[in-house]
Amino acid sequence: MDYNGRASQQFRSQNQTSRGPGQGRPKQDDSDAFMRLSDLEIAGCISDIGVPFSRDDLLKPQPQQIQKVFEWFAELLMNITRETVEPAMRAAAEDVCKEYVDIIPPDTRNLMGFYASLKKLLVECGINDFSFSDLLRPTHDRLVRIFSYIINFVRFRETQTATIDEHFNKIETTKGRIDTLYIENQDMEARLDEMRRERKMMESQAKEKMKRNEELKAKLLELTKGQAKVAERMEKAKSEKERLTGVLEEKTEKCLVIRQESEKLRPYAQQSSTALQANLTELSENLARDKGLTEALEKRTRALQTSADTFGVVTADVSSCIKVLEEVSIELQKVDEENVDAAKRRDALLERGNNVREVERTEALLQRQLARWLERTETLRKGSAEKAEAAKKRMEELRSVHRKLTEERGDKGREMERRRVRIEQTEKKMADLKENIETEIRDAHDEYLKMDAHIKLYITEMEQAV
């Protein structure tokens, strides 16, 4: 589909000569006449892009087929179809109509959005009077004009493909770098937030451990003091028990000795009543003393039993205290282990803090790099805008030059047409003159032959006469 003005002029001349007087186009301006392509060339170009199209389809256009061709051109030049405009049009319909979204059919809504985008494209191509009827009720003359401008714009765009691709690749590279830096910044921020949360969590855990450690230390001191008191009471109870045990053994021995003595004195009971009375009195006194001593010993025994029970209770308490002390020692070992773990975690926290500071420095460096890249992007955007403005100015200059060339081509075409007509008239006159000359030559030749025959006949007659 490369642009070829000479071929376009040739096809246009053929179309003009092939059409009869009843099929002439309406008069267009010179630039429009220069931009118009022939029906066969338009049908061939549309068929080349992959859409089956013939001259009959252009002479008798069908709205569905013409909309398909327009949609392909819009997708080729702007990457826009009815499907791409459908989300925006649906959102606009929901915003405007709210609960009455279905009042406008989706196909009509998408066609209206596609028409708005297509109109922008055709304005850039030079068609300023494109209307909705060109999609719904297309005519041959309008389609020839519109397709001619679009095809010429595509040909011009193909000549500028290198420049367009270069700027587009630069923009895409810059966008990709910005997206990469933004994603890296987001990852760094998420990592920094996570490390801050972990730091706060570890600080709270360390505070709880230290508080629990202080409580355990205070409890351990109280238990240590209680253990010392219980050990002192235990020693006193043990010494008292040993003393009372010795007294009990001593009393028991005395009781056994007294019983042995009473057994020894029993034979003397057979003696006289006076002696027995005296002995009985003495024995009664001894018995009363022994009873008193026995009662005292029993009281002492009961007291010792009570003390022994008390010692048993104290012993159980001391055992429980010893168990508590063992548990406290185990807890102290755990506390020591937790202190070691806390020290390790404190070191890890310090290391994490260093990592956080490193991440913050990296973030600041990335922020500066992002700012530099944003400045470069802004500079590139400004440069692109300036280049686009320069390209637009250049395009306007080219369009003005194109219009001038179109006018000159039109003038030259009309002049060439006039000259062609004059040449045809001259050729016709020359042909007529040539025919007249050939006729005169033939007549002169016939006369010459006749004269030659007459002369030969006359010479023959003269020879015969001689």
Short mmCIF file of C-alpha atoms in Angstrom, two decimals:
data_model
loop_
_atom_site.label_atom_id
_atom_site.label_comp_id
_atom_site.label_asym_id
_atom_site.label_seq_id
_atom_site.Cartn_x
_atom_site.Cartn_y
_atom_site.Cartn_z
CA MET A 1 0.00 0.00 0.00
CA ASP A 2 2.88 2.41 -0.67
CA TYR A 3 1.72 5.80 -1.84
CA ASN A 4 2.07 6.31 -5.59
CA GLY A 5 0.66 9.55 -6.90
CA ARG A 6 1.32 8.64 -10.52
CA ALA A 7 -0.57 5.35 -10.17
CA SER A 8 -3.40 7.16 -8.41
CA GLN A 9 -3.51 9.73 -11.23
CA GLN A 10 -3.47 6.91 -13.78
CA PHE A 11 -6.35 5.05 -12.12
CA ARG A 12 -8.29 8.27 -11.74
CA SER A 13 -7.86 9.07 -15.42
CA GLN A 14 -8.97 5.55 -16.32
CA ASN A 15 -12.02 5.88 -14.09
CA GLN A 16 -12.89 9.23 -15.58
CA THR A 17 -12.57 7.86 -19.13
CA SER A 18 -14.39 4.60 -18.27
CA ARG A 19 -17.43 6.32 -16.74
CA GLY A 20 -20.20 7.47 -18.95
CA PRO A 21 -21.71 10.93 -18.92
CA GLY A 22 -24.51 9.75 -16.63
CA GLN A 23 -22.12 8.35 -13.97
CA GLY A 24 -19.90 11.38 -13.34
CA ARG A 25 -18.88 12.24 -9.74
CA PRO A 26 -19.87 15.50 -8.09
CA LYS A 27 -17.28 18.23 -8.33
CA GLN A 28 -14.63 18.16 -5.55
CA ASP A 29 -11.90 20.58 -4.71
CA ASP A 30 -8.44 20.07 -6.18
CA SER A 31 -6.89 18.42 -3.09
CA ASP A 32 -9.86 16.04 -2.80
CA ALA A 33 -9.57 15.16 -6.47
CA PHE A 34 -5.84 14.55 -6.05
CA MET A 35 -6.32 12.32 -2.97
CA ARG A 36 -9.09 10.17 -4.48
CA LEU A 37 -8.19 6.67 -5.58
CA SER A 38 -9.88 4.43 -8.09
CA ASP A 39 -12.48 1.87 -7.06
CA LEU A 40 -10.28 -1.02 -8.13
CA GLU A 41 -7.30 0.31 -6.18
CA ILE A 42 -9.40 0.84 -3.03
CA ALA A 43 -10.89 -2.67 -3.30
CA GLY A 44 -7.43 -4.15 -3.86
CA CYS A 45 -5.91 -2.33 -0.87
CA ILE A 46 -8.76 -3.42 1.44
CA SER A 47 -8.45 -7.01 0.17
CA ASP A 48 -4.68 -6.89 0.79
CA ILE A 49 -5.21 -6.13 4.49
CA GLY A 50 -7.22 -9.35 4.92
CA VAL A 51 -10.83 -8.17 4.49
CA PRO A 52 -12.58 -9.66 1.43
CA PHE A 53 -13.71 -6.66 -0.61
CA SER A 54 -14.55 -6.05 -4.25
CA ARG A 55 -15.55 -3.17 -6.47
CA ASP A 56 -19.18 -4.28 -6.29
CA ASP A 57 -19.03 -4.00 -2.48
CA LEU A 58 -17.87 -0.41 -2.94
CA LEU A 59 -20.53 0.40 -5.54
CA LYS A 60 -23.30 -1.18 -3.44
CA PRO A 61 -22.02 -0.83 0.15
CA GLN A 62 -23.47 -2.84 3.01
CA PRO A 63 -23.35 -1.19 6.49
CA GLN A 64 -22.10 -4.34 8.27
CA GLN A 65 -19.23 -4.88 5.85
CA ILE A 66 -18.27 -1.19 5.81
CA GLN A 67 -18.30 -1.10 9.64
CA LYS A 68 -16.03 -4.15 9.64
CA VAL A 69 -13.57 -2.39 7.29
CA PHE A 70 -13.65 0.79 9.44
CA GLU A 71 -13.10 -1.32 12.56
CA TRP A 72 -10.06 -2.98 10.98
CA PHE A 73 -8.57 0.41 10.04
CA ALA A 74 -9.17 1.69 13.60
CA GLU A 75 -7.53 -1.41 15.07
CA LEU A 76 -4.56 -1.05 12.72
CA LEU A 77 -3.97 2.66 13.38
CA MET A 78 -5.30 3.18 16.94
CA ASN A 79 -5.64 -0.37 18.37
CA ILE A 80 -9.33 0.34 19.02
CA THR A 81 -12.30 -1.97 18.36
CA ARG A 82 -15.83 -2.23 19.67
CA GLU A 83 -14.61 -4.66 22.35
CA THR A 84 -11.94 -2.23 23.61
CA VAL A 85 -14.41 0.65 23.98
CA GLU A 86 -17.06 -1.59 25.59
CA PRO A 87 -15.85 -1.25 29.27
CA ALA A 88 -15.60 2.54 29.07
CA MET A 89 -19.01 2.85 27.40
CA ARG A 90 -20.58 0.49 29.96
CA ALA A 91 -19.10 2.52 32.83
CA ALA A 92 -20.37 5.75 31.21
CA ALA A 93 -23.82 4.24 30.77
CA GLU A 94 -23.89 3.11 34.41
CA ASP A 95 -22.80 6.57 35.50
CA VAL A 96 -25.41 8.37 33.37
CA CYS A 97 -28.35 5.95 33.39
CA LYS A 98 -27.62 4.29 36.78
CA GLU A 99 -30.35 1.64 37.27
CA TYR A 100 -31.62 2.04 33.65
CA VAL A 101 -28.44 0.75 32.04
CA ASP A 102 -30.27 -1.70 29.77
CA ILE A 103 -32.28 1.11 28.14
CA ILE A 104 -29.44 1.46 25.57
CA PRO A 105 -28.54 -1.81 23.78
CA PRO A 106 -24.87 -2.79 24.19
CA ASP A 107 -24.31 -2.99 20.40
CA THR A 108 -25.60 0.55 19.88
CA ARG A 109 -23.57 1.82 22.85
CA ASN A 110 -20.37 0.21 21.57
CA LEU A 111 -21.02 1.48 18.03
CA MET A 112 -21.36 5.05 19.36
CA GLY A 113 -18.06 4.78 21.27
CA PHE A 114 -16.37 3.28 18.21
CA TYR A 115 -17.78 6.12 16.08
CA ALA A 116 -16.28 8.74 18.42
CA SER A 117 -12.82 7.13 18.22
CA LEU A 118 -13.10 6.63 14.46
CA LYS A 119 -14.06 10.29 13.98
CA LYS A 120 -10.84 11.39 15.73
CA LEU A 121 -8.85 9.15 13.38
CA LEU A 122 -10.56 10.53 10.29
CA VAL A 123 -10.03 14.12 11.46
CA GLU A 124 -6.30 13.33 11.59
CA CYS A 125 -6.58 11.78 8.12
CA GLY A 126 -8.20 14.98 6.76
CA ILE A 127 -11.90 13.97 6.79
CA ASN A 128 -13.61 16.69 8.83
CA ASP A 129 -17.20 15.95 7.77
CA PHE A 130 -17.43 12.30 8.89
CA SER A 131 -20.90 11.53 10.27
CA PHE A 132 -22.80 8.62 11.77
CA SER A 133 -24.68 8.10 8.50
CA ASP A 134 -21.40 7.03 6.89
CA LEU A 135 -21.58 3.94 9.11
CA LEU A 136 -25.31 3.23 8.86
CA ARG A 137 -26.13 4.49 5.33
CA PRO A 138 -22.84 4.57 3.41
CA THR A 139 -22.76 5.85 -0.16
CA HIS A 140 -20.29 5.11 -2.93
CA ASP A 141 -18.95 8.64 -3.34
CA ARG A 142 -18.43 9.17 0.40
CA LEU A 143 -16.74 5.79 0.85
CA VAL A 144 -14.38 6.43 -2.07
CA ARG A 145 -13.35 9.75 -0.55
CA ILE A 146 -12.99 8.40 3.02
CA PHE A 147 -11.15 5.21 2.03
CA SER A 148 -8.85 7.20 -0.26
CA TYR A 149 -7.81 9.50 2.57
CA ILE A 150 -7.34 6.59 5.00
CA ILE A 151 -5.26 4.56 2.51
CA ASN A 152 -3.07 7.57 1.72
CA PHE A 153 -2.64 8.20 5.47
CA VAL A 154 -1.64 4.53 5.98
CA ARG A 155 0.89 4.84 3.15
CA PHE A 156 2.32 8.01 4.65
CA ARG A 157 2.43 6.36 8.09
CA GLU A 158 4.33 3.39 6.69
CA THR A 159 7.01 5.75 5.37
CA GLN A 160 7.44 7.10 8.96
CA THR A 161 7.44 3.67 10.67
CA ALA A 162 11.08 3.88 11.79
CA THR A 163 10.60 7.23 13.55
CA ILE A 164 7.32 6.13 15.16
CA ASP A 165 8.81 2.84 16.36
CA GLU A 166 11.89 4.62 17.74
CA HIS A 167 9.85 7.05 19.86
CA PHE A 168 7.41 4.33 20.88
CA ASN A 169 10.25 2.01 22.00
CA LYS A 170 11.82 4.84 24.01
CA ILE A 171 8.50 5.56 25.72
CA GLU A 172 7.89 1.87 26.43
CA THR A 173 11.43 1.45 27.83
CA THR A 174 10.95 4.46 30.09
CA LYS A 175 7.54 3.21 31.23
CA GLY A 176 8.97 -0.25 31.93
CA ARG A 177 11.84 1.23 33.96
CA ILE A 178 9.42 3.43 35.93
CA ASP A 179 7.16 0.45 36.63
CA THR A 180 10.17 -1.65 37.72
CA LEU A 181 11.42 1.06 40.07
CA TYR A 182 7.91 1.59 41.47
CA ILE A 183 7.50 -2.16 42.12
CA GLU A 184 10.95 -2.32 43.76
CA ASN A 185 10.03 0.68 45.91
CA GLN A 186 6.78 -0.97 46.95
CA ASP A 187 8.63 -4.20 47.81
CA MET A 188 11.20 -2.27 49.85
CA GLU A 189 8.45 -0.38 51.69
CA ALA A 190 6.60 -3.64 52.44
CA ARG A 191 9.83 -5.23 53.65
CA LEU A 192 10.60 -2.17 55.81
CA ASP A 193 7.10 -2.21 57.32
CA GLU A 194 7.42 -5.93 58.03
CA MET A 195 10.81 -5.42 59.72
CA ARG A 196 9.38 -2.56 61.78
CA ARG A 197 6.48 -4.76 62.88
CA GLU A 198 8.89 -7.55 63.79
CA ARG A 199 11.04 -5.06 65.69
CA LYS A 200 8.06 -3.79 67.68
CA MET A 201 6.93 -7.36 68.37
CA MET A 202 10.40 -8.40 69.55
CA GLU A 203 10.69 -5.29 71.73
CA SER A 204 7.35 -6.06 73.38
CA GLN A 205 8.39 -9.70 73.89
CA ALA A 206 11.73 -8.59 75.34
CA LYS A 207 9.94 -6.21 77.71
CA GLU A 208 7.59 -9.01 78.81
CA LYS A 209 10.54 -11.38 79.35
CA MET A 210 12.44 -8.79 81.38
CA LYS A 211 9.35 -8.06 83.48
CA ARG A 212 8.79 -11.77 84.09
CA ASN A 213 12.49 -12.19 84.91
CA GLU A 214 12.28 -9.42 87.51
CA GLU A 215 9.18 -11.02 89.03
CA LEU A 216 10.90 -14.42 89.17
CA LYS A 217 13.98 -12.87 90.77
CA ALA A 218 11.84 -11.21 93.49
CA LYS A 219 9.96 -14.47 94.07
CA LEU A 220 13.28 -16.36 94.21
CA LEU A 221 14.62 -13.97 96.86
CA GLU A 222 11.48 -14.44 98.95
CA LEU A 223 11.71 -18.23 98.59
CA THR A 224 15.40 -18.12 99.53
CA LYS A 225 14.62 -16.19 102.72
CA GLY A 226 11.74 -18.59 103.53
CA GLN A 227 14.07 -21.53 102.89
CA ALA A 228 16.64 -20.14 105.35
CA LYS A 229 13.95 -19.68 108.03
CA VAL A 230 12.53 -23.17 107.46
CA ALA A 231 16.04 -24.68 107.58
CA GLU A 232 16.70 -22.88 110.90
CA ARG A 233 13.40 -24.13 112.35
CA MET A 234 14.20 -27.60 111.07
CA GLU A 235 17.55 -27.61 112.82
CA LYS A 236 15.92 -26.46 116.08
CA ALA A 237 13.23 -29.16 115.75
CA LYS A 238 15.85 -31.83 115.06
CA SER A 239 17.92 -30.82 118.14
CA GLU A 240 14.73 -30.71 120.28
CA LYS A 241 13.71 -34.13 118.96
CA GLU A 242 17.11 -35.61 119.78
CA ARG A 243 16.95 -34.13 123.29
CA LEU A 244 13.42 -35.43 123.95
CA THR A 245 14.30 -38.82 122.47
CA GLY A 246 17.21 -39.06 124.94
CA VAL A 247 14.95 -38.09 127.85
CA LEU A 248 12.35 -40.68 126.77
CA GLU A 249 14.97 -43.41 126.55
CA GLU A 250 16.30 -42.41 129.97
CA LYS A 251 12.78 -42.55 131.53
CA THR A 252 12.08 -45.87 129.86
CA GLU A 253 15.26 -47.31 131.29
CA LYS A 254 14.33 -46.03 134.72
CA CYS A 255 10.86 -47.59 134.45
CA LEU A 256 12.40 -50.94 133.50
CA VAL A 257 14.80 -50.69 136.43
CA ILE A 258 11.90 -49.94 138.78
CA ARG A 259 9.94 -52.92 137.48
CA GLN A 260 12.96 -55.11 137.95
CA GLU A 261 13.33 -53.83 141.50
CA SER A 262 9.62 -54.44 142.16
CA GLU A 263 10.04 -58.02 140.98
CA LYS A 264 12.94 -58.34 143.29
CA LEU A 265 10.88 -56.97 146.21
CA ARG A 266 7.87 -59.15 145.57
CA PRO A 267 9.19 -62.04 147.71
CA TYR A 268 9.37 -59.69 150.60
CA ALA A 269 5.60 -59.28 150.39
CA GLN A 270 5.20 -62.53 152.32
CA GLN A 271 6.71 -60.96 155.37
CA SER A 272 4.79 -59.62 158.47
CA SER A 273 1.96 -57.17 158.12
CA THR A 274 3.83 -54.47 159.92
CA ALA A 275 6.80 -54.88 157.71
CA LEU A 276 4.54 -55.31 154.77
CA GLN A 277 2.60 -52.25 155.81
CA ALA A 278 5.80 -50.33 156.06
CA ASN A 279 6.96 -51.78 152.80
CA LEU A 280 3.52 -51.12 151.34
CA THR A 281 3.65 -47.57 152.49
CA GLU A 282 7.07 -47.24 151.09
CA LEU A 283 6.02 -48.94 147.90
CA SER A 284 2.88 -46.79 147.74
CA GLU A 285 5.00 -43.78 148.07
CA ASN A 286 7.38 -45.15 145.47
CA LEU A 287 4.38 -46.07 143.30
CA ALA A 288 2.88 -42.64 143.70
CA ARG A 289 6.22 -41.19 142.77
CA ASP A 290 6.50 -43.60 139.86
CA LYS A 291 2.91 -42.82 138.78
CA GLY A 292 3.64 -39.14 138.92
CA LEU A 293 6.85 -39.75 137.08
CA THR A 294 5.01 -42.00 134.61
CA GLU A 295 2.30 -39.44 134.08
CA ALA A 296 4.91 -36.80 133.64
CA LEU A 297 6.70 -39.11 131.21
CA GLU A 298 3.41 -39.82 129.39
CA LYS A 299 2.71 -36.12 129.14
CA ARG A 300 6.26 -35.68 127.97
CA THR A 301 5.72 -38.56 125.48
CA ARG A 302 2.50 -37.01 124.20
CA ALA A 303 4.32 -33.70 123.90
CA LEU A 304 7.13 -35.47 122.10
CA GLN A 305 4.56 -37.21 119.83
CA THR A 306 2.97 -33.86 119.12
CA SER A 307 6.42 -32.45 118.41
CA ALA A 308 7.17 -35.49 116.21
CA ASP A 309 3.90 -34.91 114.30
CA THR A 310 4.82 -31.26 114.03
CA PHE A 311 8.25 -32.31 112.84
CA GLY A 312 6.58 -34.55 110.24
CA VAL A 313 4.43 -31.65 109.02
CA VAL A 314 7.49 -29.41 109.02
CA THR A 315 9.43 -32.11 107.19
CA ALA A 316 6.64 -32.30 104.56
CA ASP A 317 6.69 -28.50 104.31
CA VAL A 318 10.47 -28.58 104.01
CA SER A 319 10.18 -31.27 101.28
CA SER A 320 7.63 -29.18 99.44
CA CYS A 321 9.90 -26.17 99.87
CA ILE A 322 12.81 -28.20 98.53
CA LYS A 323 10.67 -29.21 95.56
CA VAL A 324 9.69 -25.58 95.08
CA LEU A 325 13.35 -24.63 95.27
CA GLU A 326 14.19 -27.28 92.70
CA GLU A 327 11.41 -25.93 90.46
CA VAL A 328 12.73 -22.41 91.10
CA SER A 329 16.22 -23.56 90.15
CA ILE A 330 14.76 -25.10 86.97
CA GLU A 331 12.90 -21.86 86.29
CA LEU A 332 16.13 -19.97 86.95
CA GLN A 333 17.88 -22.15 84.41
CA LYS A 334 15.05 -21.47 81.98
CA VAL A 335 15.29 -17.77 82.80
CA ASP A 336 19.04 -17.94 82.15
CA GLU A 337 18.36 -19.70 78.87
CA GLU A 338 15.71 -17.10 78.03
CA ASN A 339 18.21 -14.38 78.97
CA VAL A 340 20.69 -15.98 76.56
CA ASP A 341 17.94 -16.19 73.92
CA ALA A 342 16.99 -12.60 74.71
CA ALA A 343 20.62 -11.57 74.29
CA LYS A 344 20.74 -13.43 70.98
CA ARG A 345 17.46 -11.83 69.93
CA ARG A 346 18.75 -8.47 71.08
CA ASP A 347 21.79 -9.01 68.87
CA ALA A 348 19.47 -10.13 66.05
CA LEU A 349 17.30 -7.08 66.72
CA LEU A 350 20.37 -4.86 66.54
CA GLU A 351 21.32 -6.60 63.31
CA ARG A 352 17.77 -6.14 62.05
CA GLY A 353 17.99 -2.49 63.08
CA ASN A 354 21.20 -2.19 61.08
CA ASN A 355 19.41 -3.90 58.18
CA VAL A 356 16.50 -1.48 58.59
CA ARG A 357 18.88 1.45 58.51
CA GLU A 358 20.56 -0.08 55.47
CA VAL A 359 17.14 -0.54 53.86
CA GLU A 360 16.28 3.06 54.73
CA ARG A 361 19.53 4.23 53.16
CA THR A 362 18.78 2.01 50.14
CA GLU A 363 15.26 3.43 50.03
CA ALA A 364 16.62 6.98 50.14
CA LEU A 365 19.07 6.07 47.37
CA LEU A 366 16.24 4.52 45.35
CA GLN A 367 14.09 7.59 46.03
CA ARG A 368 16.88 9.79 44.68
CA GLN A 369 17.31 7.47 41.70
CA LEU A 370 13.53 7.51 41.18
CA ALA A 371 13.56 11.31 41.37
CA ARG A 372 16.39 11.40 38.82
CA TRP A 373 14.54 8.96 36.60
CA LEU A 374 11.36 10.99 36.99
CA GLU A 375 13.33 14.11 36.03
CA ARG A 376 14.77 12.26 33.07
CA THR A 377 11.32 10.97 32.21
CA GLU A 378 9.93 14.49 32.48
CA THR A 379 12.80 15.75 30.34
CA LEU A 380 12.15 12.96 27.83
CA ARG A 381 8.43 13.74 27.96
CA LYS A 382 9.14 17.40 27.35
CA GLY A 383 11.56 16.46 24.59
CA SER A 384 8.96 14.09 23.13
CA ALA A 385 6.36 16.86 23.39
CA GLU A 386 8.74 19.30 21.71
CA LYS A 387 9.56 16.74 19.05
CA ALA A 388 5.87 15.96 18.66
CA GLU A 389 5.18 19.71 18.37
CA ALA A 390 8.01 20.02 15.85
CA ALA A 391 6.69 16.95 14.04
CA LYS A 392 3.21 18.47 14.11
CA LYS A 393 4.57 21.73 12.72
CA ARG A 394 6.52 19.73 10.18
CA MET A 395 3.33 17.83 9.41
CA GLU A 396 1.46 21.11 8.96
CA GLU A 397 4.25 22.33 6.69
CA LEU A 398 4.13 19.05 4.79
CA ARG A 399 0.37 19.33 4.56
CA SER A 400 0.64 22.88 3.27
CA VAL A 401 3.33 21.72 0.83
CA HIS A 402 1.10 18.76 0.01
CA ARG A 403 -1.83 21.10 -0.64
CA LYS A 404 0.37 23.29 -2.80
CA LEU A 405 1.66 20.26 -4.63
CA THR A 406 -1.91 19.03 -4.90
CA GLU A 407 -2.95 22.37 -6.37
CA GLU A 408 0.04 22.35 -8.66
CA ARG A 409 -0.67 18.76 -9.59
CA GLY A 410 -4.31 19.70 -10.20
CA ASP A 411 -3.28 22.69 -12.31
CA LYS A 412 -0.76 20.58 -14.16
CA GLY A 413 -3.37 17.85 -14.57
CA ARG A 414 -5.87 20.31 -16.00
CA GLU A 415 -3.17 21.82 -18.19
CA MET A 416 -2.14 18.34 -19.29
CA GLU A 417 -5.80 17.54 -19.92
CA ARG A 418 -6.15 20.65 -22.05
CA ARG A 419 -2.94 19.86 -23.84
CA ARG A 420 -4.06 16.26 -24.30
CA VAL A 421 -7.31 17.51 -25.82
CA ARG A 422 -5.34 19.89 -28.04
CA ILE A 423 -2.94 17.12 -28.95
CA GLU A 424 -5.86 14.81 -29.70
CA GLN A 425 -7.44 17.53 -31.82
CA THR A 426 -4.11 18.17 -33.54
CA GLU A 427 -3.60 14.45 -34.01
CA LYS A 428 -7.10 14.21 -35.44
CA LYS A 429 -6.35 17.13 -37.79
CA MET A 430 -3.02 15.53 -38.67
CA ALA A 431 -4.78 12.24 -39.29
CA ASP A 432 -7.35 13.95 -41.50
CA LEU A 433 -4.59 15.86 -43.29
CA LYS A 434 -2.61 12.64 -43.65
CA GLU A 435 -5.66 10.92 -45.09
CA ASN A 436 -6.17 13.83 -47.53
CA ILE A 437 -2.51 13.76 -48.49
CA GLU A 438 -2.58 9.99 -48.94
CA THR A 439 -5.75 10.35 -51.02
CA GLU A 440 -4.11 13.05 -53.16
CA ILE A 441 -0.99 10.91 -53.43
CA ARG A 442 -3.07 7.93 -54.53
CA ASP A 443 -4.96 10.15 -57.02
CA ALA A 444 -1.67 11.60 -58.26
CA HIS A 445 -0.24 8.10 -58.58
CA ASP A 446 -3.30 6.99 -60.50
CA GLU A 447 -2.93 10.04 -62.77
CA TYR A 448 0.74 9.26 -63.12
CA LEU A 449 -0.01 5.71 -64.12
CA LYS A 450 -2.60 6.90 -66.56
CA MET A 451 -0.18 9.46 -68.00
CA ASP A 452 2.54 6.79 -68.15
CA ALA A 453 0.18 4.48 -69.95
CA HIS A 454 -0.79 7.24 -72.36
CA ILE A 455 2.86 8.11 -72.94
CA LYS A 456 3.83 4.50 -73.51
CA LEU A 457 0.86 4.16 -75.88
CA TYR A 458 1.88 7.34 -77.64
CA ILE A 459 5.49 6.16 -77.94
CA THR A 460 4.31 2.86 -79.29
CA GLU A 461 2.13 4.53 -81.83
CA MET A 462 5.05 6.81 -82.75
CA GLU A 463 7.35 3.82 -83.22
CA GLN A 464 4.75 2.11 -85.31
CA ALA A 465 4.31 5.24 -87.32
CA VAL A 466 8.07 5.53 -87.92
#
